[in-house]
XYZ file of C-alpha atoms in Angstrom:
732
model
C -53.805 -44.261 -23.052
C -54.935 -40.661 -23.257
C -55.666 -39.397 -26.762
C -53.694 -36.339 -27.870
C -56.155 -33.584 -28.701
C -53.683 -30.751 -29.085
C -52.621 -29.865 -32.610
C -49.035 -29.050 -31.663
C -48.467 -32.334 -29.841
C -50.056 -34.230 -32.719
C -47.762 -32.513 -35.196
C -44.742 -33.557 -33.137
C -45.913 -37.176 -33.185
C -46.334 -37.077 -36.969
C -42.828 -35.633 -37.286
C -41.489 -38.405 -35.049
C -43.074 -41.003 -37.336
C -41.565 -39.325 -40.389
C -38.143 -39.247 -38.737
C -38.375 -42.965 -37.985
C -39.239 -43.696 -41.604
C -36.278 -41.600 -42.701
C -33.952 -43.704 -40.560
C -35.122 -46.992 -42.018
C -33.706 -46.301 -45.471
C -30.109 -45.052 -45.384
C -28.881 -42.792 -48.146
C -27.384 -44.930 -50.948
C -24.610 -42.417 -51.379
C -23.551 -42.811 -47.775
C -23.682 -46.598 -48.106
C -21.440 -46.466 -51.120
C -18.914 -44.384 -49.233
C -18.807 -46.544 -46.131
C -15.331 -46.699 -44.589
C -13.563 -49.644 -43.010
C -14.500 -50.349 -39.431
C -11.286 -49.015 -37.929
C -11.905 -45.584 -39.461
C -15.533 -45.526 -38.350
C -14.463 -45.798 -34.729
C -12.226 -42.762 -35.044
C -14.780 -40.585 -36.852
C -17.889 -41.677 -34.966
C -20.366 -38.887 -34.363
C -21.713 -37.820 -31.011
C -24.732 -40.117 -31.282
C -22.602 -43.161 -32.151
C -20.319 -42.439 -29.195
C -23.406 -42.059 -27.008
C -24.445 -45.612 -27.884
C -20.992 -46.965 -27.001
C -20.892 -45.336 -23.542
C -22.165 -47.413 -20.628
C -23.309 -44.295 -18.752
C -25.967 -42.553 -20.786
C -25.367 -38.916 -21.717
C -26.459 -36.522 -24.452
C -23.497 -34.417 -25.592
C -24.164 -31.017 -27.182
C -20.960 -30.170 -29.013
C -19.604 -26.767 -29.943
C -20.909 -26.715 -33.512
C -24.448 -27.227 -32.228
C -23.952 -24.644 -29.478
C -23.143 -21.963 -32.056
C -25.380 -23.074 -34.928
C -28.499 -21.095 -34.016
C -26.887 -17.896 -32.765
C -28.366 -18.245 -29.270
C -27.704 -15.484 -26.755
C -27.473 -17.772 -23.704
C -27.033 -21.440 -22.800
C -30.651 -21.573 -21.661
C -31.697 -20.960 -25.281
C -29.512 -23.885 -26.385
C -30.914 -26.254 -23.761
C -34.569 -25.707 -24.658
C -33.975 -27.697 -27.877
C -32.634 -30.754 -26.047
C -34.748 -33.866 -25.313
C -36.692 -33.800 -22.061
C -35.666 -30.233 -21.151
C -38.111 -27.348 -20.794
C -37.794 -23.770 -19.591
C -40.011 -21.870 -17.190
C -39.538 -18.561 -18.950
C -42.085 -16.074 -17.649
C -41.323 -12.671 -19.207
C -39.168 -10.573 -16.925
C -37.848 -13.524 -14.924
C -34.717 -15.619 -15.291
C -35.534 -18.924 -17.017
C -35.665 -22.002 -14.789
C -34.349 -25.277 -16.240
C -36.489 -28.413 -15.950
C -35.634 -32.007 -16.820
C -38.489 -34.478 -17.075
C -40.711 -31.665 -15.864
C -38.779 -31.279 -12.596
C -36.831 -28.183 -11.594
C -36.111 -26.219 -8.405
C -33.118 -28.272 -7.278
C -34.077 -31.597 -8.853
C -31.516 -30.954 -11.634
C -27.800 -30.963 -10.773
C -26.042 -28.098 -12.574
C -22.298 -28.747 -12.891
C -19.518 -26.462 -14.074
C -16.484 -28.351 -15.377
C -17.665 -31.485 -13.590
C -18.224 -30.062 -10.089
C -21.405 -28.565 -8.590
C -21.905 -25.023 -9.843
C -21.850 -22.274 -7.203
C -25.208 -21.086 -5.949
C -24.879 -17.732 -7.716
C -24.302 -19.421 -11.073
C -27.058 -19.248 -13.700
C -27.042 -20.931 -17.107
C -28.451 -17.816 -18.759
C -25.377 -15.887 -17.565
C -23.073 -17.853 -19.904
C -22.858 -17.265 -23.637
C -22.311 -20.261 -25.951
C -18.964 -18.753 -27.033
C -17.512 -19.600 -23.600
C -18.546 -23.267 -23.692
C -16.881 -26.285 -25.303
C -19.766 -28.712 -24.791
C -22.719 -29.604 -22.573
C -23.210 -33.113 -21.182
C -26.801 -33.995 -20.248
C -27.183 -37.104 -18.091
C -30.576 -38.648 -17.422
C -29.060 -40.845 -14.698
C -26.665 -39.639 -12.013
C -23.130 -40.979 -11.666
C -21.179 -41.364 -8.443
C -18.427 -39.094 -9.748
C -20.639 -36.054 -10.351
C -23.460 -35.478 -7.863
C -26.000 -37.313 -5.745
C -28.345 -34.312 -5.940
C -29.636 -35.266 -9.375
C -33.167 -36.614 -8.995
C -34.096 -35.525 -12.531
C -30.581 -35.683 -14.017
C -27.426 -33.617 -14.522
C -26.350 -30.800 -16.839
C -22.560 -30.503 -16.984
C -21.210 -27.348 -18.658
C -17.624 -27.733 -19.896
C -15.935 -24.387 -20.527
C -13.652 -23.920 -23.528
C -10.030 -24.927 -23.232
C -7.124 -22.576 -23.706
C -5.280 -22.144 -26.978
C -6.252 -22.247 -30.632
C -8.115 -25.284 -31.895
C -6.570 -27.245 -34.736
C -6.886 -25.222 -37.906
C -8.783 -22.391 -36.213
C -7.865 -18.756 -36.492
C -6.051 -17.179 -33.578
C -8.420 -14.220 -33.296
C -12.157 -13.800 -33.656
C -14.511 -10.823 -33.443
C -18.303 -10.892 -33.238
C -20.189 -7.598 -33.400
C -23.878 -6.950 -33.760
C -27.079 -6.043 -32.019
C -30.377 -7.455 -30.874
C -33.594 -5.571 -31.564
C -36.590 -5.916 -29.227
C -39.758 -3.860 -29.625
C -37.853 -1.096 -31.405
C -34.968 -0.960 -28.909
C -31.401 -1.864 -29.859
C -29.143 -3.974 -27.638
C -25.570 -3.962 -29.048
C -23.023 -6.676 -28.345
C -19.322 -7.214 -28.987
C -17.192 -10.316 -28.376
C -13.435 -10.467 -28.986
C -11.260 -13.550 -28.497
C -7.528 -14.081 -28.906
C -5.885 -17.529 -28.840
C -2.171 -18.127 -28.689
C 0.557 -20.592 -27.830
C 4.106 -20.135 -26.547
C 5.913 -23.442 -26.292
C 4.168 -25.578 -23.689
C 1.817 -22.734 -22.703
C -1.502 -22.228 -24.488
C -3.668 -19.256 -23.619
C -6.953 -17.593 -24.522
C -8.408 -14.233 -23.599
C -12.039 -13.462 -24.368
C -13.942 -10.248 -23.690
C -17.651 -9.554 -24.060
C -19.561 -6.282 -23.938
C -23.338 -6.630 -24.184
C -26.590 -4.836 -23.471
C -29.887 -6.664 -22.961
C -33.226 -4.902 -23.307
C -36.336 -6.600 -21.938
C -39.648 -4.706 -22.040
C -42.333 -6.558 -20.050
C -46.039 -5.744 -20.315
C -48.675 -7.601 -18.290
C -52.304 -7.470 -17.181
C -53.333 -9.095 -13.878
C -56.987 -9.946 -13.245
C -58.067 -10.876 -9.700
C -61.421 -12.510 -9.018
C -62.563 -13.403 -5.519
C -65.476 -14.638 -3.453
C -66.225 -13.901 0.211
C -65.681 -11.014 -0.265
C -66.528 -10.521 -3.930
C -63.705 -9.003 -5.950
C -62.937 -8.055 -9.547
C -59.745 -6.069 -10.032
C -57.437 -5.499 -12.992
C -53.867 -4.244 -12.722
C -51.814 -3.260 -15.762
C -48.074 -2.873 -15.407
C -45.019 -2.242 -17.553
C -41.431 -3.011 -16.584
C -38.473 -1.844 -18.670
C -35.423 -3.961 -17.821
C -31.905 -3.052 -18.966
C -28.837 -5.202 -18.263
C -25.336 -4.031 -19.273
C -22.536 -6.591 -19.049
C -18.756 -6.564 -19.307
C -16.993 -9.907 -19.062
C -13.368 -11.045 -19.221
C -12.586 -14.754 -19.497
C -8.902 -15.811 -19.511
C -7.839 -19.447 -19.915
C -4.418 -21.081 -19.599
C -3.036 -24.566 -20.237
C 0.522 -25.708 -19.569
C 1.940 -29.122 -20.374
C 5.460 -29.338 -19.014
C 5.984 -32.946 -20.116
C 4.045 -35.974 -21.287
C 2.854 -36.774 -17.758
C 1.646 -33.512 -16.197
C -0.880 -30.945 -17.372
C -2.003 -27.754 -15.633
C -5.089 -25.849 -16.776
C -6.718 -22.704 -15.416
C -10.017 -21.094 -16.360
C -11.642 -17.954 -15.047
C -14.169 -15.262 -15.748
C -14.975 -11.902 -14.195
C -18.363 -10.398 -14.918
C -19.512 -6.859 -14.133
C -23.177 -5.998 -14.624
C -25.378 -2.946 -14.258
C -29.068 -3.799 -13.962
C -31.727 -1.107 -14.023
C -35.461 -1.849 -13.910
C -38.203 0.798 -13.983
C -41.808 -0.288 -13.458
C -45.211 1.421 -13.341
C -48.551 -0.145 -12.481
C -52.161 1.001 -12.462
C -55.201 -0.848 -11.125
C -58.932 -0.649 -11.779
C -61.312 -2.150 -9.210
C -64.810 -2.948 -10.504
C -66.061 -5.016 -7.559
C -64.714 -4.833 -4.019
C -62.081 -2.625 -2.429
C -58.940 -1.269 -4.094
C -55.493 -2.015 -2.723
C -53.615 0.411 -0.495
C -51.799 1.832 -3.549
C -53.924 1.810 -6.762
C -51.019 3.427 -8.623
C -47.360 2.660 -8.094
C -43.926 3.274 -9.540
C -40.830 1.335 -8.596
C -37.169 1.321 -9.487
C -34.528 -1.340 -8.908
C -30.828 -0.827 -9.566
C -27.845 -3.037 -8.798
C -24.246 -3.574 -9.895
C -23.361 -7.215 -9.227
C -19.868 -8.644 -9.575
C -19.317 -12.333 -10.326
C -15.888 -13.964 -10.429
C -14.947 -17.613 -10.959
C -11.590 -19.375 -11.250
C -10.330 -22.936 -11.190
C -6.972 -24.669 -11.388
C -6.814 -28.292 -12.537
C -3.846 -30.659 -12.422
C -3.678 -34.023 -14.184
C -0.876 -36.599 -13.956
C -0.614 -39.751 -16.040
C 0.653 -42.713 -14.029
C 2.037 -46.101 -14.962
C -0.336 -48.786 -16.173
C -2.780 -46.307 -17.713
C -3.709 -44.804 -14.333
C -4.457 -41.118 -13.912
C -4.605 -38.744 -10.952
C -6.519 -35.462 -11.182
C -7.216 -32.634 -8.740
C -9.060 -29.343 -9.076
C -9.408 -26.262 -6.889
C -12.157 -23.796 -7.799
C -13.462 -20.608 -6.245
C -16.429 -18.306 -6.760
C -17.162 -14.814 -5.480
C -20.218 -12.636 -5.926
C -21.115 -9.279 -4.436
C -24.061 -7.019 -5.070
C -25.250 -3.690 -3.680
C -28.864 -3.104 -4.645
C -31.241 -0.177 -4.212
C -35.013 -0.553 -4.433
C -37.520 2.308 -4.377
C -41.307 1.851 -4.315
C -43.658 4.841 -4.516
C -47.276 4.032 -3.665
C -49.930 6.458 -4.951
C -53.691 6.851 -4.982
C -55.924 6.746 -8.070
C -55.049 10.359 -8.920
C -51.277 9.724 -8.691
C -50.899 11.537 -5.376
C -48.042 10.100 -3.302
C -49.176 8.115 -0.256
C -46.055 6.276 0.896
C -42.467 5.505 -0.046
C -40.676 2.231 0.541
C -36.871 2.040 0.271
C -34.689 -1.045 0.605
C -30.898 -1.224 0.400
C -29.388 -4.702 0.418
C -26.015 -6.237 -0.215
C -25.322 -9.964 -0.285
C -21.737 -11.221 -0.481
C -21.052 -14.866 -1.212
C -17.779 -16.795 -1.413
C -17.376 -20.453 -2.236
C -14.495 -22.825 -2.820
C -14.382 -26.475 -3.871
C -11.501 -28.956 -3.831
C -12.082 -32.177 -5.751
C -10.019 -34.987 -7.158
C -10.068 -38.487 -8.554
C -7.860 -41.475 -9.217
C -8.673 -43.955 -11.959
C -6.941 -47.064 -13.227
C -7.747 -49.848 -15.691
C -7.797 -53.310 -14.097
C -7.860 -56.802 -15.615
C -8.236 -55.356 -19.114
C -12.020 -54.972 -18.768
C -12.470 -52.751 -15.695
C -11.953 -49.031 -15.159
C -11.875 -48.328 -11.428
C -12.183 -44.780 -10.089
C -12.374 -43.186 -6.657
C -12.385 -39.596 -5.540
C -13.453 -36.861 -3.204
C -15.102 -33.468 -3.136
C -14.993 -30.870 -0.364
C -16.403 -27.378 -0.366
C -17.368 -24.450 1.794
C -19.746 -21.611 1.041
C -20.203 -18.488 3.159
C -22.893 -15.878 2.603
C -23.561 -12.629 4.422
C -26.227 -10.055 3.682
C -27.522 -6.792 5.033
C -30.977 -5.333 4.435
C -31.897 -1.755 5.360
C -35.593 -0.967 4.977
C -37.408 2.343 5.443
C -41.069 3.257 4.887
C -42.292 6.853 5.030
C -45.626 8.569 4.436
C -46.346 11.355 1.946
C -44.913 13.945 4.317
C -41.709 12.012 4.982
C -42.658 10.777 8.455
C -41.073 7.434 9.295
C -43.544 4.544 9.326
C -41.148 1.582 9.487
C -37.422 1.126 10.033
C -35.741 -2.253 9.805
C -32.046 -3.190 9.854
C -31.363 -6.867 9.284
C -28.126 -8.796 8.976
C -27.599 -12.491 8.566
C -24.800 -14.943 7.878
C -24.993 -18.467 6.537
C -22.482 -21.224 5.865
C -22.704 -24.491 3.955
C -20.010 -27.155 4.328
C -20.080 -29.960 1.769
C -18.126 -33.234 1.630
C -18.432 -36.244 -0.658
C -16.592 -39.499 -1.400
C -17.204 -41.835 -4.308
C -16.041 -45.083 -5.847
C -17.111 -46.515 -9.198
C -16.271 -49.230 -11.703
C -16.980 -49.487 -15.430
C -16.898 -53.089 -16.613
C -16.833 -54.276 -20.227
C -18.221 -57.742 -19.566
C -18.064 -58.952 -23.177
C -18.796 -57.687 -26.675
C -22.505 -57.264 -25.903
C -22.684 -56.383 -22.200
C -21.170 -53.589 -20.136
C -22.024 -52.280 -16.681
C -21.390 -49.345 -14.391
C -21.616 -49.483 -10.594
C -20.962 -46.569 -8.280
C -21.463 -45.480 -4.699
C -21.390 -41.896 -3.437
C -21.727 -40.497 0.061
C -22.576 -36.819 0.253
C -23.089 -34.635 3.341
C -24.078 -30.997 3.721
C -24.280 -28.942 6.885
C -26.059 -25.592 6.703
C -25.833 -23.112 9.557
C -26.954 -19.529 9.807
C -27.718 -16.741 12.234
C -29.104 -13.230 12.065
C -30.553 -10.445 14.142
C -34.078 -11.014 12.770
C -34.498 -14.769 13.198
C -33.366 -17.720 15.248
C -30.158 -19.582 14.462
C -30.323 -22.502 12.033
C -28.195 -25.659 11.989
C -29.324 -28.338 9.522
C -27.631 -31.511 8.281
C -28.555 -33.232 5.028
C -26.870 -36.201 3.426
C -27.448 -39.481 1.683
C -25.858 -42.608 0.273
C -26.328 -42.814 -3.507
C -25.803 -46.286 -5.010
C -26.067 -46.299 -8.814
C -26.153 -49.170 -11.311
C -26.271 -48.829 -15.111
C -26.259 -51.681 -17.626
C -25.907 -51.532 -21.424
C -26.721 -54.434 -23.749
C -25.765 -54.187 -27.445
C -26.966 -57.332 -29.240
C -25.304 -58.681 -32.327
C -26.858 -57.740 -35.629
C -28.312 -60.490 -37.818
C -25.117 -60.471 -39.896
C -23.120 -61.374 -36.798
C -21.530 -57.982 -36.205
C -21.379 -56.429 -32.764
C -23.870 -53.775 -31.742
C -21.306 -50.987 -31.508
C -19.086 -49.306 -34.072
C -16.710 -52.187 -34.079
C -17.224 -55.132 -36.416
C -16.322 -58.743 -35.996
C -18.651 -60.225 -38.528
C -18.432 -58.018 -41.547
C -21.061 -55.312 -41.711
C -21.237 -51.741 -42.830
C -20.713 -49.073 -40.210
C -23.886 -47.385 -41.550
C -26.142 -50.309 -40.620
C -28.442 -49.916 -37.574
C -26.930 -50.579 -34.164
C -29.125 -51.147 -31.123
C -28.543 -50.544 -27.448
C -30.754 -51.423 -24.474
C -30.174 -49.623 -21.191
C -31.246 -50.255 -17.622
C -30.389 -48.117 -14.597
C -31.382 -47.914 -10.960
C -30.263 -45.051 -8.725
C -30.860 -43.438 -5.370
C -30.551 -39.661 -5.325
C -31.681 -36.793 -3.153
C -32.546 -33.097 -3.124
C -31.191 -30.964 -0.279
C -33.084 -27.865 0.895
C -31.775 -24.572 -0.463
C -30.377 -21.956 1.931
C -33.133 -19.450 1.142
C -35.811 -22.017 2.026
C -34.167 -22.917 5.341
C -33.681 -19.422 6.752
C -36.832 -18.282 8.614
C -36.558 -14.740 7.250
C -39.730 -12.996 6.110
C -39.768 -11.434 2.634
C -42.734 -9.070 2.429
C -44.624 -7.824 -0.628
C -44.991 -4.066 -1.150
C -48.701 -4.039 -1.924
C -51.756 -6.292 -2.121
C -50.772 -9.106 0.234
C -53.145 -11.973 -0.575
C -53.343 -15.742 -0.866
C -51.988 -15.519 -4.427
C -49.415 -12.852 -3.498
C -48.218 -13.856 -0.006
C -45.143 -13.008 2.010
C -42.420 -15.683 1.819
C -40.757 -17.307 4.824
C -38.234 -20.153 5.097
C -38.555 -23.287 7.194
C -35.499 -24.506 9.180
C -37.174 -27.896 9.720
C -37.093 -28.906 6.059
C -35.735 -32.390 5.384
C -34.012 -33.553 2.184
C -36.102 -35.355 -0.408
C -34.954 -38.918 -1.185
C -35.674 -40.564 -4.540
C -35.357 -44.108 -5.874
C -35.440 -44.263 -9.666
C -35.501 -46.829 -12.470
C -34.617 -45.907 -16.062
C -35.046 -47.925 -19.259
C -34.008 -46.981 -22.792
C -33.712 -48.330 -26.314
C -31.351 -46.556 -28.700
C -30.622 -47.166 -32.355
C -27.775 -45.422 -34.139
C -27.899 -45.344 -37.950
C -24.829 -44.087 -39.772
C -22.833 -41.223 -38.342
C -25.604 -38.702 -37.686
C -28.865 -40.641 -37.409
C -30.453 -42.116 -34.320
C -33.693 -43.146 -32.634
C -34.286 -43.413 -28.904
C -37.172 -44.301 -26.614
C -36.650 -44.009 -22.856
C -38.850 -44.374 -19.791
C -38.382 -43.641 -16.109
C -40.130 -44.176 -12.785
C -39.150 -42.406 -9.552
C -40.501 -42.615 -6.021
C -39.787 -39.511 -3.907
C -39.977 -39.381 -0.107
C -40.519 -36.191 1.942
C -41.472 -34.074 -1.059
C -41.490 -30.324 -0.404
C -44.757 -28.446 -0.977
C -45.921 -24.935 -0.092
C -48.123 -24.306 2.927
C -50.132 -21.060 2.796
C -51.700 -19.688 5.949
C -52.924 -16.432 7.442
C -51.316 -14.949 10.555
C -52.555 -11.673 12.086
C -54.265 -10.795 8.810
C -51.120 -11.421 6.708
C -50.851 -14.227 4.147
C -47.606 -16.225 4.423
C -46.209 -19.031 2.259
C -43.637 -21.442 3.668
C -42.141 -24.717 2.345
C -43.006 -27.931 4.152
C -42.341 -31.678 3.752
C -45.655 -33.372 2.980
C -45.281 -37.092 2.269
C -44.361 -38.933 -0.898
C -44.760 -38.605 -4.653
C -44.407 -40.726 -7.777
C -43.009 -39.372 -11.043
C -42.833 -41.269 -14.329
C -42.523 -40.518 -18.008
C -41.532 -41.573 -21.504
C -39.419 -39.738 -24.089
C -38.856 -40.155 -27.813
C -35.915 -38.710 -29.728
C -35.067 -38.954 -33.410
C -32.483 -37.495 -35.781
C -32.003 -37.961 -39.511
C -29.775 -36.473 -42.222
C -30.388 -36.399 -45.966
C -27.662 -34.616 -47.850
C -27.754 -30.953 -46.843
C -30.918 -31.397 -44.756
C -30.952 -32.615 -41.171
C -33.985 -33.000 -38.950
C -34.554 -33.680 -35.286
C -37.606 -34.304 -33.160
C -38.221 -35.121 -29.531
C -41.407 -35.620 -27.569
C -41.901 -36.215 -23.834
C -44.919 -37.314 -21.802
C -44.735 -36.966 -18.010
C -47.000 -38.115 -15.180
C -46.775 -37.558 -11.441
C -48.859 -38.040 -8.313
C -48.386 -36.453 -4.885
C -49.856 -38.583 -2.098
C -51.077 -35.673 0.045
C -52.732 -33.575 -2.689
C -56.283 -33.737 -4.059
C -57.415 -33.687 -7.670
C -57.452 -31.925 -10.089
C -53.870 -30.880 -10.721
C -52.294 -33.579 -8.573
C -48.765 -33.544 -9.962
C -45.283 -32.218 -9.223
C -45.344 -28.422 -9.188
C -44.680 -26.948 -12.626
C -44.423 -30.286 -14.462
C -45.866 -30.128 -18.010
C -47.694 -33.229 -19.205
C -46.416 -32.810 -22.785
C -43.338 -31.141 -24.233
C -41.257 -31.438 -27.362
C -39.603 -29.698 -30.247
C -39.113 -30.094 -33.960
C -36.076 -28.788 -35.840
C -34.855 -28.613 -39.418
C -31.442 -27.405 -40.613
C -30.113 -26.821 -44.114
C -26.315 -26.808 -44.389
C -25.416 -25.643 -47.878
C -22.066 -26.420 -49.413
C -22.144 -22.871 -50.712
C -22.793 -19.692 -48.755
C -26.157 -19.996 -47.015
C -27.196 -22.114 -44.026
C -30.746 -22.072 -42.657
C -32.382 -23.448 -39.527
C -35.745 -23.514 -37.768
C -36.894 -24.851 -34.385
C -40.469 -25.179 -33.140
C -40.769 -25.681 -29.377
C -43.916 -26.758 -27.567
C -44.624 -26.966 -23.845
C -48.054 -28.226 -22.894
C -50.421 -26.869 -20.300
C -49.086 -26.989 -16.741
C -51.819 -27.612 -14.176
C -50.366 -28.496 -10.783
C -50.580 -27.919 -7.051
C -47.895 -26.617 -4.742
C -50.207 -27.215 -1.757
C -53.613 -28.626 -0.896
C -55.355 -25.260 -1.388
C -53.043 -23.653 -3.947
C -53.577 -24.466 -7.631
C -51.662 -23.125 -10.651
C -52.640 -23.423 -14.298
C -50.294 -22.129 -17.002
C -51.385 -22.222 -20.625
C -49.444 -24.107 -23.287
C -46.587 -22.214 -24.926
C -45.431 -22.379 -28.533
C -42.279 -20.834 -29.908
C -40.675 -20.639 -33.358
C -37.008 -19.663 -33.769
C -35.261 -19.088 -37.110
C -31.634 -18.600 -38.105
C -29.820 -17.777 -41.349
C -26.039 -17.767 -41.817
C -24.422 -16.127 -44.844
C -20.792 -17.155 -45.335
C -19.043 -14.378 -47.238
C -15.831 -16.404 -47.264
C -13.951 -18.828 -45.021
C -13.356 -16.134 -42.392
C -16.391 -13.842 -42.592
C -19.993 -14.662 -41.696
C -23.224 -12.765 -41.141
C -25.768 -14.409 -38.852
C -29.420 -13.376 -38.553
C -31.486 -15.052 -35.845
C -35.127 -14.548 -34.929
C -36.268 -15.661 -31.468
C -39.956 -16.257 -30.725
C -41.367 -15.299 -34.103
C -44.883 -16.282 -32.947
C -44.677 -14.041 -29.804
C -47.871 -15.481 -28.344
C -49.161 -14.117 -25.049
C -48.183 -16.076 -21.934
C -51.006 -16.814 -19.495
C -50.447 -17.862 -15.864
C -53.239 -18.561 -13.409
C -53.013 -18.942 -9.616
C -55.959 -20.018 -7.476
C -56.437 -20.221 -3.731
C -59.288 -22.638 -2.995
C -59.817 -21.971 0.711
C -62.648 -20.152 2.482
C -61.838 -16.811 0.833
C -61.403 -18.119 -2.708
C -59.204 -16.005 -4.970
C -58.065 -16.441 -8.577
C -55.287 -14.337 -10.109
C -54.681 -14.519 -13.879
C -51.661 -12.809 -15.450
C -51.349 -12.338 -19.207
C -47.883 -11.332 -20.417
C -47.257 -9.774 -23.780
C -44.176 -11.192 -25.484
C -41.876 -9.770 -28.146
C -39.886 -11.140 -31.058
C -36.130 -10.647 -30.734
C -34.141 -10.045 -33.923
C -30.380 -10.450 -33.695
C -27.868 -9.545 -36.418
C -24.195 -10.425 -35.804
C -21.109 -10.128 -38.002
C -18.498 -12.817 -37.244
C -14.927 -12.272 -38.404
C -11.988 -14.638 -37.972
C -8.607 -12.918 -38.177
């Protein structure tokens, strides 16, 4: 076993040990107040319910979603076990589970695959009822879940029991001296069988990004430094209506929607200094990017209760996005004299619909049988008008490109959940999923690709009896306190796959504006990409103590076939990067999770260790691209019975040294982040929340190296900023 030599990882291990010790001695007060078994079942916490479920899932409920005052769902997810974020300043965060991202994680919205234009950072926690995180796929959700699934359940219509009908949240974020105001208003109501909710959000996001890029090369020798600053502003207006209608005891109709208008404006300047070698074509540059995207989503769900406990459900959902964008690049010499201008106007339009349904029925008192379908169609069209002129306005390049793409998706599934006896339960499912991607344009050849796979899935849960004779769940047939430890042992085997994304299939060339190199190449898709197939085994031990305490240790091993890597080559003096299937890979890991509560204090810790090996890659850095070896977080919350609640979360992601190709090596430094939150409750309806994101604001370092004949290393150091957010919350 490798010894941990990093202080942050060691601190997480010590916290894990302390959490385990805290679980071993339950609070006497809670023991004295133990309730009869029948009441424990009704009031079981999320962790106790997790132990009872045959299919493993971590449920992040609404109170946890709102506790830390996070701006987006991505901020909520970074505290969950086994999840990390690739959050380079200035870029949208990419979600990783078990160190795997880029399509290995199935993102679901209300139980169906999220549309391609959907991003977790685009949703605020106020819109969400809960998040379900599954380490193992199920036949009902998605076969494209090599690393797992994240299912976002939007809030239901109507006022919750005991909740106020109206709520207002007003405040501002402060970043590097700039204010970013926000306002959220929500109204809940009910008229007979109809429940409704209307929420509106107005928000500005400020994101100043400062970076220094150092390039070092051999053959020819090179030492160049480029400093750049990008000021990003994002204004958002969002409306989110929800309806629910229950005409009788058998039928329920529910509709959810949101419409989001955004105005994004980025202004960037860069300046380079070349100490050894030749400067780039444009030593100074200024660029501007402006777009006004529109995103709209709606779904309609119908549920009917049938005789014998059966249920039939169907859902129709649609998504639309449109964006007209303008990009202007002005290349200058070292004295800021204009040399060339590059203009690009583009406008993608994407529409997608999905029709899904399921039928489920209990059989023979111990089985729950379910079967269902999913069908969808996505169409995307895009234009790109590009013009390059010299300092005098003479035309150097004119390009008019148009392309259209379509993805047709179909899936069928059947599954059975079987309560074998008091100790054993099992889940078996089979899913068939097919995707056909076709596209054509005036700048590349037509594409027609089929991807699909059978996904058999088996999950088994064993809950042994305790020494006192009681069952291992929240029930009790031998007399035992509901606060005593309960164990669960899990085993799962699954076959999943990862289909190529549209952008990686289309053989369009995306060119860089300046300094084309091995570490800054043009990008081009590959229509010959094949889907990646994975066979995985998962093991877990879970112990639930009381209502809010738990310990968990899980391990996984996955074998991936036809893994996609990046091939970098030089054609006519231009560096190009393209995806390519290059053999197999093995991924494995182990995770620890612990939670404990003592009176007003509650603590949580999780730690993950991941390994991987790609058959076709050399050492060092032979692992899945972007996979951190270590990750974890440590949290502490204080929930006062009076007016003040406090919380702190420390997040650690270890060094990421990996290869995306035989000659392309990346090395990102470890990241550490500390977030704080304080909630002052003026009364039952008024609250003031202060949150501090990234109090440490340590620099982020990313290193890219090309190890071919003309070796080149590019190191980027980003400056980060602390974000302060002050929000007044008023229930009316």
